[in-house]
PDB file of C-alpha atoms in Angstrom:
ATOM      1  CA  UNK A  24     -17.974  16.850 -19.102  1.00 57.00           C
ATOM      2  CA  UNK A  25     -16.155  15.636 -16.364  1.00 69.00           C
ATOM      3  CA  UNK A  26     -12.957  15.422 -15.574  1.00 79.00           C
ATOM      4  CA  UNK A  27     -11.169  11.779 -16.423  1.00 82.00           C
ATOM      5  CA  UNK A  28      -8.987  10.439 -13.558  1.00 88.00           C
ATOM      6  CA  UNK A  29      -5.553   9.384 -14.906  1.00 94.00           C
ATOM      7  CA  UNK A  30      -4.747   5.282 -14.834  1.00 95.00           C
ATOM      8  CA  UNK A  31      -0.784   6.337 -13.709  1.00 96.00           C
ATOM      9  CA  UNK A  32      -1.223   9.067 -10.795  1.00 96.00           C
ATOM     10  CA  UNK A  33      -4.717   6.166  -9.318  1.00 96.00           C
ATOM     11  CA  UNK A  34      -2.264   3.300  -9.850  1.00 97.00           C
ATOM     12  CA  UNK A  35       1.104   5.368  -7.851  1.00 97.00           C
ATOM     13  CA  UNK A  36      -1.730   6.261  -4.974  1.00 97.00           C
ATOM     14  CA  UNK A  37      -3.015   2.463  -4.615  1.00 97.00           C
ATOM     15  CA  UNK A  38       0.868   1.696  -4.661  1.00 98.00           C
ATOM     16  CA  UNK A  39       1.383   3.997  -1.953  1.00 98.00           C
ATOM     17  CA  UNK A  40      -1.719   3.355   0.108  1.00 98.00           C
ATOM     18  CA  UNK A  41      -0.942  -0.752   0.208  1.00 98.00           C
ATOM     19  CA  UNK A  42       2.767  -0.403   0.532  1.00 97.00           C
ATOM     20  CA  UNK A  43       3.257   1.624   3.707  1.00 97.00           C
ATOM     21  CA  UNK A  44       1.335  -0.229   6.191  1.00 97.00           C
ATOM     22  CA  UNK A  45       3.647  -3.253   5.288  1.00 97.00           C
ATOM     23  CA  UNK A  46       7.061  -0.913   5.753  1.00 98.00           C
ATOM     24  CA  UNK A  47       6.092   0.655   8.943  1.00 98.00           C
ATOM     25  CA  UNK A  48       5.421  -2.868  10.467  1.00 98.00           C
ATOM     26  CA  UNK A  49       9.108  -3.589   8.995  1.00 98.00           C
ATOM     27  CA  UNK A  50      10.711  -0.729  10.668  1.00 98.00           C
ATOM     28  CA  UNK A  51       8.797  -1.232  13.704  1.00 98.00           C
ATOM     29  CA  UNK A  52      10.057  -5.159  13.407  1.00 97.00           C
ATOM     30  CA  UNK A  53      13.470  -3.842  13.510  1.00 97.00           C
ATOM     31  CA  UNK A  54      13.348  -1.155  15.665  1.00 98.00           C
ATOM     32  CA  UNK A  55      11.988  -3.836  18.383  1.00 97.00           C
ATOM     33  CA  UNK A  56      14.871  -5.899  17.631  1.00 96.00           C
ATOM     34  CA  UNK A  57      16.697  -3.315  17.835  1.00 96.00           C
ATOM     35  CA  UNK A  58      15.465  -2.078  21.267  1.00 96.00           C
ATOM     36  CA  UNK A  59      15.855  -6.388  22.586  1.00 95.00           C
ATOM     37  CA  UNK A  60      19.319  -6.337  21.374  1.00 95.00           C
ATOM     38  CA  UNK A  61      20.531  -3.169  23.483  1.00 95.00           C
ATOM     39  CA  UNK A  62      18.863  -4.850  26.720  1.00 96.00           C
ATOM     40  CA  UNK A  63      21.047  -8.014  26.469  1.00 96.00           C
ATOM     41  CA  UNK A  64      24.410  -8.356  28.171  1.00 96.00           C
ATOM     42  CA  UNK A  65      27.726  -7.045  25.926  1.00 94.00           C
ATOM     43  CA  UNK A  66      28.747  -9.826  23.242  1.00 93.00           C
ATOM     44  CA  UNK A  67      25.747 -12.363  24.193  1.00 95.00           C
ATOM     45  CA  UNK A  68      24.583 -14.046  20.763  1.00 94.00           C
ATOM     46  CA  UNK A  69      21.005 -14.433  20.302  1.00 94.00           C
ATOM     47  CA  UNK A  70      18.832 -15.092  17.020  1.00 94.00           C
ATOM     48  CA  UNK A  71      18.533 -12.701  13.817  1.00 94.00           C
ATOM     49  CA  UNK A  72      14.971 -14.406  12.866  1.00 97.00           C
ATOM     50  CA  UNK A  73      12.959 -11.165  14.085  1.00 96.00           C
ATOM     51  CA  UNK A  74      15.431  -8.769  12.404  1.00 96.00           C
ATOM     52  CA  UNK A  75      15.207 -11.225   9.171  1.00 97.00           C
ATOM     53  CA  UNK A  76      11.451 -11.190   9.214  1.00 97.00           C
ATOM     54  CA  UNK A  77      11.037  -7.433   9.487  1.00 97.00           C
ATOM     55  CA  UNK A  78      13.516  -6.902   6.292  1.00 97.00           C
ATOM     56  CA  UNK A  79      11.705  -9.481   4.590  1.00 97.00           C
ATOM     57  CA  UNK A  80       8.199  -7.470   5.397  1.00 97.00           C
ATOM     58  CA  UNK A  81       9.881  -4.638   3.906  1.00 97.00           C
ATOM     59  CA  UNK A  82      11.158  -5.874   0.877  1.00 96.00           C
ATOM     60  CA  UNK A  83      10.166  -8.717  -0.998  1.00 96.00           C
ATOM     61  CA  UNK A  84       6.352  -8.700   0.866  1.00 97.00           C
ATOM     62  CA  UNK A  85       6.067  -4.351   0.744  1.00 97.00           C
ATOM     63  CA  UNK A  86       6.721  -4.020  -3.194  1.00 97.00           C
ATOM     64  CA  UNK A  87       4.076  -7.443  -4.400  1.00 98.00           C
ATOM     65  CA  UNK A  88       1.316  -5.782  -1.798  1.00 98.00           C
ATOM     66  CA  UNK A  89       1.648  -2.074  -3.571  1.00 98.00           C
ATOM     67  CA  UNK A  90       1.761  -3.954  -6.517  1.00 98.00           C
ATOM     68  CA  UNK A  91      -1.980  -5.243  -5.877  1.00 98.00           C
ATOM     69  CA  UNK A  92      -3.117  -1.608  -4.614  1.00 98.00           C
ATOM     70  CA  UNK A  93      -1.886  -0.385  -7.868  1.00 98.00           C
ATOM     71  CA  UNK A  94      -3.878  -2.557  -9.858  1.00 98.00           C
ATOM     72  CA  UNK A  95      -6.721  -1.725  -8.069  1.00 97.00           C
ATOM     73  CA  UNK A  96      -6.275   2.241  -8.315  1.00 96.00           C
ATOM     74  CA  UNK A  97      -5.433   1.335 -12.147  1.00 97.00           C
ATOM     75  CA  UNK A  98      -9.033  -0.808 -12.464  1.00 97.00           C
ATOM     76  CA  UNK A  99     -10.805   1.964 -10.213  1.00 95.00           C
ATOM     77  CA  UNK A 100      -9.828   4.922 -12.515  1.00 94.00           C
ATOM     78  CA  UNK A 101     -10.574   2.713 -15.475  1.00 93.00           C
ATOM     79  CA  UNK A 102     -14.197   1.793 -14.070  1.00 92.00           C
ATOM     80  CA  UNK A 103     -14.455   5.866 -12.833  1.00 90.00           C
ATOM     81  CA  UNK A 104     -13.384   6.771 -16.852  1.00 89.00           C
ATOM     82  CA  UNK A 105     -16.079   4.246 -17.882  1.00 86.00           C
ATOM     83  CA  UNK A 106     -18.932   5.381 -15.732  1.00 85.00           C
ATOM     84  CA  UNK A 107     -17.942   9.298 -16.473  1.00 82.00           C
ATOM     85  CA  UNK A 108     -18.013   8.745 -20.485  1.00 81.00           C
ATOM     86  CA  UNK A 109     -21.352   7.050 -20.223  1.00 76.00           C
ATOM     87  CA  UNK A 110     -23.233   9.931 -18.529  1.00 71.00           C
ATOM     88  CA  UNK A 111     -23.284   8.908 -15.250  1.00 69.00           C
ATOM     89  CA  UNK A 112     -24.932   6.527 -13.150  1.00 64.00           C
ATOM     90  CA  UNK A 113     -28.408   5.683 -14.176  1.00 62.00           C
ATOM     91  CA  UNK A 114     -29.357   6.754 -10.901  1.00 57.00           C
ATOM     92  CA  UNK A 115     -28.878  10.229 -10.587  1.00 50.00           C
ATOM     93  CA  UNK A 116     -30.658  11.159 -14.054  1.00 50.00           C
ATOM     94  CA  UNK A 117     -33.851   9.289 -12.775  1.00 52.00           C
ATOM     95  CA  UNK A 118     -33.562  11.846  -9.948  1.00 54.00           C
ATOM     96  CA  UNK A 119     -33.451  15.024 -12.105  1.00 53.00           C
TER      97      UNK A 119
END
């Protein structure tokens, strides 16, 4: 019998997998803002959209997108659990 692939560890790896793509763009958001602000003249205002949008990207946007992934890696182990307790895909025991 196969092993059955737990709901909790697919759902943390889905969380994972969706959520850092959306934090690195963050930090590299504000690490370009970071990098425009040091080339401007000492005590020169300019605009905090690009440094707003990257800690947006990393907060509120990050968590809802690793949400998703970890409903998928929840529904994938669930459809994986389902297929394993049925004996397989019909498939591969035409084959044997």
């Amino acid at each position: 019998m196969p092993i059955s692939a737990r709901r909790g560890r697919w759902a943390a790896i889905g969380f994972a997998i969706a959520c850092s793509p959306m934090v690195a763009l963050g930090a590299y958001g504000l690490y370009a803002d970071i990098q425009y602000a040091a080339t401007l003249p000492p005590n020169t205002p300019r605009c905090g959209n690009s440094a707003l949008a990257a800690v947006l990207l990393i907060f509120p946007v990050s968590p809802i997108v690793g949400l998703i992934g970890a409903g998928l890696g929840f529904i994938s182990a669930s459809v994986r659990n389902a297929v394993l307790s049925n004996g397989g895909p019909q498939e591969l025991e035409e084959n044997r």
